[in-house]
mmCIF file of C-alpha atoms in Angstrom:
data_model
loop_
_atom_site.group_PDB
_atom_site.id
_atom_site.type_symbol
_atom_site.label_atom_id
_atom_site.label_comp_id
_atom_site.label_asym_id
_atom_site.label_seq_id
_atom_site.Cartn_x
_atom_site.Cartn_y
_atom_site.Cartn_z
ATOM 1 C CA MET A 1364 -20.248 8.307 -17.663
ATOM 2 C CA LEU A 1365 -19.044 5.591 -20.013
ATOM 3 C CA PRO A 1366 -15.301 4.758 -19.928
ATOM 4 C CA SER A 1367 -15.069 5.928 -23.550
ATOM 5 C CA GLU A 1368 -15.880 9.467 -22.332
ATOM 6 C CA HIS A 1369 -12.538 9.602 -20.501
ATOM 7 C CA ARG A 1370 -10.233 8.301 -23.222
ATOM 8 C CA ASN A 1371 -8.696 11.735 -23.821
ATOM 9 C CA HIS A 1372 -8.285 12.557 -20.103
ATOM 10 C CA ALA A 1373 -4.861 11.726 -18.646
ATOM 11 C CA VAL A 1374 -4.141 11.295 -14.941
ATOM 12 C CA VAL A 1375 -0.473 11.884 -14.068
ATOM 13 C CA ILE A 1376 0.764 10.327 -10.810
ATOM 14 C CA PRO A 1377 4.416 10.369 -9.642
ATOM 15 C CA LEU A 1378 5.203 7.444 -7.352
ATOM 16 C CA PHE A 1379 7.890 7.248 -4.685
ATOM 17 C CA GLY A 1380 8.401 4.589 -2.039
ATOM 18 C CA GLU A 1381 6.303 1.571 -1.174
ATOM 19 C CA LEU A 1382 3.496 0.450 -3.467
ATOM 20 C CA THR A 1383 0.722 -0.792 -1.193
ATOM 21 C CA LEU A 1384 -2.082 -3.047 -2.389
ATOM 22 C CA GLY A 1385 -4.549 -0.272 -1.661
ATOM 23 C CA LEU A 1386 -2.616 2.134 -3.873
ATOM 24 C CA LEU A 1387 -2.299 -0.393 -6.707
ATOM 25 C CA ASP A 1388 -6.044 -1.114 -6.563
ATOM 26 C CA TYR A 1389 -6.788 2.612 -6.675
ATOM 27 C CA LEU A 1390 -4.518 3.100 -9.690
ATOM 28 C CA GLN A 1391 -6.157 0.173 -11.455
ATOM 29 C CA GLY A 1392 -9.485 1.928 -11.086
ATOM 30 C CA PHE A 1393 -8.421 4.714 -13.445
ATOM 31 C CA THR A 1394 -7.627 2.303 -16.266
ATOM 32 C CA LYS A 1395 -10.883 0.412 -15.688
ATOM 33 C CA GLU A 1396 -12.808 3.672 -16.058
ATOM 34 C CA GLY A 1397 -11.019 4.478 -19.325
ATOM 35 C CA PHE A 1398 -8.692 7.266 -18.164
ATOM 36 C CA LEU A 1399 -5.195 7.542 -19.632
ATOM 37 C CA LEU A 1400 -3.112 6.587 -16.601
ATOM 38 C CA VAL A 1401 0.414 8.032 -16.776
ATOM 39 C CA LEU A 1402 2.669 6.830 -13.972
ATOM 40 C CA VAL A 1403 6.061 8.312 -13.130
ATOM 41 C CA ASP A 1404 8.397 5.979 -11.256
ATOM 42 C CA ASN A 1405 10.363 8.426 -9.118
ATOM 43 C CA ASN A 1406 12.227 5.769 -7.146
ATOM 44 C CA LEU A 1407 15.992 5.455 -7.392
ATOM 45 C CA GLU A 1408 15.485 1.695 -7.774
ATOM 46 C CA SER A 1409 12.868 1.165 -10.467
ATOM 47 C CA LEU A 1410 9.519 -0.428 -9.602
ATOM 48 C CA SER A 1411 8.550 -0.866 -13.243
ATOM 49 C CA GLU A 1412 7.558 -4.527 -12.997
ATOM 50 C CA PRO A 1413 4.496 -4.165 -10.706
ATOM 51 C CA LEU A 1414 3.543 -0.900 -12.423
ATOM 52 C CA ASN A 1415 3.589 -2.452 -15.889
ATOM 53 C CA ARG A 1416 0.996 -4.964 -14.719
ATOM 54 C CA LEU A 1417 -1.439 -2.050 -14.368
ATOM 55 C CA LYS A 1418 -1.139 -1.493 -18.139
ATOM 56 C CA PRO A 1419 -0.850 2.293 -17.906
ATOM 57 C CA ALA A 1420 -0.960 4.505 -20.971
ATOM 58 C CA GLY A 1421 2.514 5.621 -20.015
ATOM 59 C CA LEU A 1422 5.228 4.624 -17.547
ATOM 60 C CA VAL A 1423 8.072 7.097 -17.177
ATOM 61 C CA VAL A 1424 11.181 6.220 -15.178
ATOM 62 C CA ASN A 1425 12.458 9.476 -13.668
ATOM 63 C CA ARG A 1426 14.577 8.317 -10.672
ATOM 64 C CA ASN A 1427 13.598 11.422 -8.666
ATOM 65 C CA GLN A 1428 15.310 13.871 -11.012
ATOM 66 C CA GLY A 1429 13.919 17.265 -10.033
ATOM 67 C CA GLY A 1430 11.905 15.706 -7.191
ATOM 68 C CA ILE A 1431 8.117 15.836 -7.378
ATOM 69 C CA ALA A 1432 8.386 18.792 -9.776
ATOM 70 C CA GLY A 1433 10.492 16.746 -12.195
ATOM 71 C CA GLY A 1434 8.165 13.777 -11.906
ATOM 72 C CA LEU A 1435 5.122 15.900 -12.718
ATOM 73 C CA ASN A 1436 6.862 17.593 -15.645
ATOM 74 C CA ARG A 1437 7.919 14.268 -17.207
ATOM 75 C CA GLY A 1438 4.431 12.836 -16.752
ATOM 76 C CA ILE A 1439 2.724 15.892 -18.241
ATOM 77 C CA ASN A 1440 5.036 15.821 -21.246
ATOM 78 C CA TRP A 1441 4.184 12.150 -21.804
ATOM 79 C CA ALA A 1442 0.449 12.842 -21.541
ATOM 80 C CA TYR A 1443 0.812 15.697 -24.017
ATOM 81 C CA GLN A 1444 2.703 13.505 -26.479
ATOM 82 C CA ILE A 1445 0.088 10.720 -26.451
ATOM 83 C CA GLY A 1446 -2.646 13.191 -27.338
ATOM 84 C CA ALA A 1447 -4.492 13.747 -24.056
ATOM 85 C CA TYR A 1448 -6.884 16.709 -24.167
ATOM 86 C CA TRP A 1449 -7.284 17.005 -20.380
ATOM 87 C CA ILE A 1450 -4.539 16.455 -17.790
ATOM 88 C CA THR A 1451 -5.095 15.943 -14.057
ATOM 89 C CA LEU A 1452 -2.198 15.762 -11.596
ATOM 90 C CA LEU A 1453 -2.444 13.529 -8.530
ATOM 91 C CA ASP A 1454 -0.245 12.773 -5.549
ATOM 92 C CA GLN A 1455 0.054 9.142 -4.472
ATOM 93 C CA ASP A 1456 -1.224 10.149 -1.010
ATOM 94 C CA SER A 1457 -4.365 11.708 -2.513
ATOM 95 C CA ARG A 1458 -7.703 10.026 -3.023
ATOM 96 C CA ILE A 1459 -10.375 11.521 -5.248
ATOM 97 C CA PRO A 1460 -13.469 9.487 -6.190
ATOM 98 C CA ILE A 1461 -12.739 8.241 -9.687
ATOM 99 C CA ASP A 1462 -16.360 8.693 -10.722
ATOM 100 C CA GLN A 1463 -16.090 12.393 -9.792
ATOM 101 C CA LEU A 1464 -12.816 13.176 -11.552
ATOM 102 C CA HIS A 1465 -14.505 14.140 -14.839
ATOM 103 C CA ARG A 1466 -16.390 16.929 -13.029
ATOM 104 C CA LEU A 1467 -13.170 18.940 -12.850
ATOM 105 C CA ARG A 1468 -13.710 19.559 -16.585
ATOM 106 C CA GLU A 1469 -17.035 21.307 -15.984
ATOM 107 C CA PRO A 1470 -15.772 24.927 -15.710
ATOM 108 C CA TRP A 1471 -14.766 24.861 -19.386
ATOM 109 C CA GLU A 1472 -18.437 24.373 -20.292
ATOM 110 C CA ILE A 1473 -19.040 27.872 -18.871
ATOM 111 C CA TYR A 1474 -15.700 29.476 -19.783
ATOM 112 C CA PRO A 1475 -14.646 27.659 -22.985
ATOM 113 C CA GLN A 1476 -12.222 30.354 -24.116
ATOM 114 C CA ARG A 1477 -10.543 31.003 -20.777
ATOM 115 C CA ARG A 1478 -7.189 29.672 -19.674
ATOM 116 C CA LEU A 1479 -8.095 27.796 -16.511
ATOM 117 C CA ILE A 1480 -6.543 25.609 -13.852
ATOM 118 C CA VAL A 1481 -9.210 23.781 -11.849
ATOM 119 C CA GLY A 1482 -8.798 21.905 -8.600
ATOM 120 C CA PRO A 1483 -11.029 20.157 -6.038
ATOM 121 C CA ARG A 1484 -11.722 21.037 -2.416
ATOM 122 C CA ILE A 1485 -9.043 19.523 -0.193
ATOM 123 C CA TRP A 1486 -9.907 17.445 2.865
ATOM 124 C CA ASP A 1487 -7.035 17.039 5.334
ATOM 125 C CA ASP A 1488 -7.406 13.400 6.435
ATOM 126 C CA GLN A 1489 -5.181 13.768 9.464
ATOM 127 C CA ARG A 1490 -6.837 16.847 10.931
ATOM 128 C CA GLY A 1491 -10.372 16.062 9.774
ATOM 129 C CA GLU A 1492 -10.997 19.455 8.194
ATOM 130 C CA HIS A 1493 -10.991 21.204 4.862
ATOM 131 C CA HIS A 1494 -7.736 22.750 3.760
ATOM 132 C CA GLY A 1495 -7.540 26.248 2.318
ATOM 133 C CA SER A 1496 -10.395 28.562 1.411
ATOM 134 C CA ARG A 1497 -13.824 28.218 3.002
ATOM 135 C CA HIS A 1498 -16.691 26.498 1.253
ATOM 136 C CA SER A 1499 -19.116 28.772 -0.564
ATOM 137 C CA PRO A 1500 -22.576 27.121 -0.750
ATOM 138 C CA HIS A 1501 -23.739 29.553 -3.439
ATOM 139 C CA GLN A 1502 -20.837 29.013 -5.842
ATOM 140 C CA GLU A 1503 -20.099 25.788 -7.677
ATOM 141 C CA PHE A 1504 -16.718 27.141 -8.800
ATOM 142 C CA GLN A 1505 -14.848 29.415 -6.433
ATOM 143 C CA GLU A 1506 -12.029 31.622 -7.658
ATOM 144 C CA THR A 1507 -8.824 31.172 -5.697
ATOM 145 C CA ARG A 1508 -5.221 32.259 -5.959
ATOM 146 C CA LEU A 1509 -3.609 29.003 -4.840
ATOM 147 C CA LEU A 1510 -4.228 25.303 -5.486
ATOM 148 C CA ILE A 1511 -2.154 22.372 -4.324
ATOM 149 C CA SER A 1512 -0.774 20.498 -7.315
ATOM 150 C CA SER A 1513 -2.712 17.320 -6.513
ATOM 151 C CA GLY A 1514 -6.053 17.381 -8.265
ATOM 152 C CA THR A 1515 -5.254 20.298 -10.558
ATOM 153 C CA THR A 1516 -6.676 19.896 -14.047
ATOM 154 C CA PHE A 1517 -5.962 21.815 -17.235
ATOM 155 C CA ARG A 1518 -6.111 21.451 -21.008
ATOM 156 C CA SER A 1519 -3.009 20.094 -22.689
ATOM 157 C CA ALA A 1520 -3.364 22.857 -25.291
ATOM 158 C CA ASP A 1521 -2.460 25.314 -22.502
ATOM 159 C CA TRP A 1522 0.597 23.369 -21.325
ATOM 160 C CA HIS A 1523 3.229 25.413 -23.163
ATOM 161 C CA ALA A 1524 1.736 28.712 -22.007
ATOM 162 C CA LEU A 1525 1.402 27.390 -18.473
ATOM 163 C CA GLY A 1526 4.924 25.985 -18.285
ATOM 164 C CA GLY A 1527 6.419 23.328 -16.051
ATOM 165 C CA MET A 1528 7.045 23.111 -12.340
ATOM 166 C CA HIS A 1529 10.332 24.527 -11.005
ATOM 167 C CA GLU A 1530 12.573 21.471 -10.659
ATOM 168 C CA GLY A 1531 15.167 23.418 -8.706
ATOM 169 C CA LEU A 1532 12.672 23.609 -5.831
ATOM 170 C CA SER A 1533 12.096 19.837 -5.958
ATOM 171 C CA ILE A 1534 9.097 19.735 -3.581
ATOM 172 C CA ASP A 1535 8.179 22.481 -1.081
ATOM 173 C CA PHE A 1536 6.499 25.614 -2.507
ATOM 174 C CA VAL A 1537 6.477 24.091 -6.011
ATOM 175 C CA ASP A 1538 2.710 24.618 -6.282
ATOM 176 C CA HIS A 1539 2.979 28.188 -4.919
ATOM 177 C CA ALA A 1540 5.450 29.214 -7.601
ATOM 178 C CA TRP A 1541 3.507 27.427 -10.356
ATOM 179 C CA CYS A 1542 0.117 28.906 -9.420
ATOM 180 C CA PHE A 1543 1.230 32.503 -9.041
ATOM 181 C CA ARG A 1544 3.297 32.435 -12.225
ATOM 182 C CA ALA A 1545 0.277 30.971 -14.034
ATOM 183 C CA GLN A 1546 -1.866 33.903 -12.905
ATOM 184 C CA LEU A 1547 0.835 36.258 -14.148
ATOM 185 C CA ARG A 1548 0.443 34.520 -17.534
ATOM 186 C CA GLY A 1549 -3.300 35.069 -17.660
ATOM 187 C CA PHE A 1550 -4.639 31.859 -16.104
ATOM 188 C CA ARG A 1551 -7.632 31.838 -13.789
ATOM 189 C CA LEU A 1552 -7.626 29.390 -10.858
ATOM 190 C CA LEU A 1553 -10.919 27.800 -9.830
ATOM 191 C CA GLN A 1554 -11.812 25.402 -7.035
ATOM 192 C CA HIS A 1555 -14.698 23.027 -7.744
ATOM 193 C CA GLU A 1556 -16.780 23.105 -4.575
ATOM 194 C CA GLU A 1557 -18.539 19.786 -5.268
ATOM 195 C CA VAL A 1558 -15.457 17.640 -5.904
ATOM 196 C CA ARG A 1559 -13.466 16.601 -2.828
ATOM 197 C CA LEU A 1560 -9.947 15.227 -2.686
ATOM 198 C CA GLU A 1561 -8.706 13.572 0.499
ATOM 199 C CA GLN A 1562 -5.045 14.254 1.201
ATOM 200 C CA GLN A 1563 -2.591 12.966 3.784
ATOM 201 C CA PHE A 1564 -0.180 15.781 4.713
ATOM 202 C CA GLY A 1565 2.849 14.082 6.275
ATOM 203 C CA GLU A 1566 2.684 12.056 9.488
ATOM 204 C CA ARG A 1567 0.893 13.042 12.673
ATOM 205 C CA HIS A 1568 3.314 14.953 14.892
ATOM 206 C CA PRO A 1569 4.124 12.975 18.069
ATOM 207 C CA ASN A 1570 4.247 16.125 20.197
ATOM 208 C CA GLY A 1571 0.880 17.437 21.355
ATOM 209 C CA LEU A 1572 1.902 21.102 21.206
ATOM 210 C CA CYS A 1573 3.250 20.795 17.666
ATOM 211 C CA HIS A 1574 0.169 18.895 16.532
ATOM 212 C CA GLY A 1575 -2.061 21.551 18.074
ATOM 213 C CA LEU A 1576 -0.128 24.234 16.176
ATOM 214 C CA GLY A 1577 -0.784 22.426 12.899
ATOM 215 C CA LEU A 1578 2.628 20.843 12.327
ATOM 216 C CA GLN A 1579 3.097 17.444 10.729
ATOM 217 C CA LEU A 1580 6.163 15.273 11.183
ATOM 218 C CA TYR A 1581 8.481 15.458 8.184
ATOM 219 C CA SER A 1582 12.028 14.297 7.552
ATOM 220 C CA PRO A 1583 15.074 16.562 7.992
ATOM 221 C CA GLU A 1584 15.366 16.577 4.193
ATOM 222 C CA ARG A 1585 11.866 18.087 3.901
ATOM 223 C CA HIS A 1586 12.777 20.673 6.542
ATOM 224 C CA TYR A 1587 15.783 21.613 4.414
ATOM 225 C CA PHE A 1588 13.686 22.144 1.295
ATOM 226 C CA GLY A 1589 10.989 24.008 3.196
ATOM 227 C CA LEU A 1590 13.424 26.551 4.672
ATOM 228 C CA ARG A 1591 15.702 26.907 1.631
ATOM 229 C CA ASN A 1592 12.780 27.257 -0.769
ATOM 230 C CA LEU A 1593 11.119 29.867 1.429
ATOM 231 C CA ARG A 1594 14.262 31.990 1.070
ATOM 232 C CA TRP A 1595 13.830 31.673 -2.701
ATOM 233 C CA LEU A 1596 10.087 32.374 -2.574
ATOM 234 C CA CYS A 1597 10.592 35.652 -0.715
ATOM 235 C CA LEU A 1598 12.696 36.985 -3.589
ATOM 236 C CA GLN A 1599 10.062 36.375 -6.261
ATOM 237 C CA PRO A 1600 8.213 39.583 -7.211
ATOM 238 C CA TYR A 1601 5.025 37.793 -8.333
ATOM 239 C CA ILE A 1602 4.417 36.115 -4.945
ATOM 240 C CA PRO A 1603 1.991 38.261 -2.856
ATOM 241 C CA LEU A 1604 3.514 40.050 0.107
ATOM 242 C CA ASP A 1605 0.915 38.794 2.580
ATOM 243 C CA LEU A 1606 1.716 35.174 1.716
ATOM 244 C CA LYS A 1607 5.446 35.805 2.109
ATOM 245 C CA LEU A 1608 4.897 37.391 5.516
ATOM 246 C CA LYS A 1609 2.654 34.540 6.678
ATOM 247 C CA GLU A 1610 5.197 31.885 5.677
ATOM 248 C CA VAL A 1611 8.143 33.811 7.146
ATOM 249 C CA LEU A 1612 6.358 34.271 10.480
ATOM 250 C CA LYS A 1613 5.648 30.546 10.648
ATOM 251 C CA MET A 1614 9.248 29.747 9.755
ATOM 252 C CA LEU A 1615 10.554 31.937 12.586
ATOM 253 C CA VAL A 1616 8.963 29.423 14.957
ATOM 254 C CA LYS A 1617 9.130 26.079 13.142
ATOM 255 C CA PRO A 1618 12.906 25.408 13.333
ATOM 256 C CA TRP A 1619 12.851 25.794 17.121
ATOM 257 C CA LEU A 1620 10.038 23.264 17.338
ATOM 258 C CA TRP A 1621 11.963 20.864 15.062
ATOM 259 C CA LEU A 1622 14.958 21.095 17.385
ATOM 260 C CA LEU A 1623 13.039 20.850 20.643
ATOM 261 C CA PHE A 1624 10.306 18.320 19.904
ATOM 262 C CA GLU A 1625 11.376 16.052 17.052
ATOM 263 C CA PRO A 1626 13.451 12.873 17.358
ATOM 264 C CA LYS A 1627 16.189 13.607 14.767
ATOM 265 C CA ARG A 1628 17.541 16.740 16.421
ATOM 266 C CA ARG A 1629 21.112 16.546 15.115
ATOM 267 C CA GLN A 1630 19.949 15.884 11.551
ATOM 268 C CA ASN A 1631 17.406 18.685 11.867
ATOM 269 C CA PHE A 1632 20.096 21.125 13.003
ATOM 270 C CA LYS A 1633 22.257 20.203 10.001
ATOM 271 C CA ALA A 1634 19.272 20.590 7.689
ATOM 272 C CA ILE A 1635 18.430 24.035 9.106
ATOM 273 C CA TRP A 1636 22.008 25.273 8.817
ATOM 274 C CA SER A 1637 22.399 23.910 5.297
ATOM 275 C CA ALA A 1638 19.122 25.523 4.219
ATOM 276 C CA LEU A 1639 20.256 28.916 5.514
ATOM 277 C CA VAL A 1640 23.572 28.918 3.605
ATOM 278 C CA ALA A 1641 22.690 26.871 0.497
ATOM 279 C CA PRO A 1642 22.734 28.502 -2.946
ATOM 280 C CA LEU A 1643 19.229 29.261 -4.120
ATOM 281 C CA PRO A 1644 17.549 27.743 -7.190
ATOM 282 C CA GLY A 1645 17.609 29.816 -10.358
ATOM 283 C CA ASN A 1646 14.956 32.119 -11.768
ATOM 284 C CA TYR A 1647 11.618 30.719 -12.828
#
């Protein structure tokens, strides 16, 4: 497609931490192809100077207010205000072929009147396998009940009905809450079977047992949010019971593995204790 075909399609990417040359080159590709690149600087110390050189359609300095949820919300609002018709959310650790991104708009050609959220298939780079639901060779668009936020695409006209991410959660289970609330509001979630996004989920766990069980190595801070936010998730009536049970069963085991097989044991213990007694985020 010609770059002019993408001029009303915004790509929102919150950024936190080091800006590698590979990442900067990837970001530059969106502007070269004519997409509206909206970057959210989520660092406490602004990295605006190298980001401005990319000439994005928008650069929002958020300083990690509300975590990844806050960064996405600020970026979406900016994209909405500059007149984008389509909005795609991306994580900085995600890679989707830029020449395939426009295909996430295809379901609206079949369901033009439906409220949709569309995402790609997810390839877990670290484990070398697809993440989530199985591939259906007979369906180009597969209905699903959960998408990770990275790669999700929707029309800006649906933004107010869809609503923002829960900033009180900051990071873990943000996409769970957003997706299930969206379905409660009449949205249909579709996974495009022919568009693949490659995602890096954390760092490879140094312990063989933990790696074999599917754990990645995260910081004590991420452990805190994962456990605290699961407490919150279990209280939400619109989250399916089977998903709650699955996550609770995993969390009955995970903290013991964090304490036994991860290097920051003292910090992990403090994170676990804090997560168990912390006040929960408000209603969503």
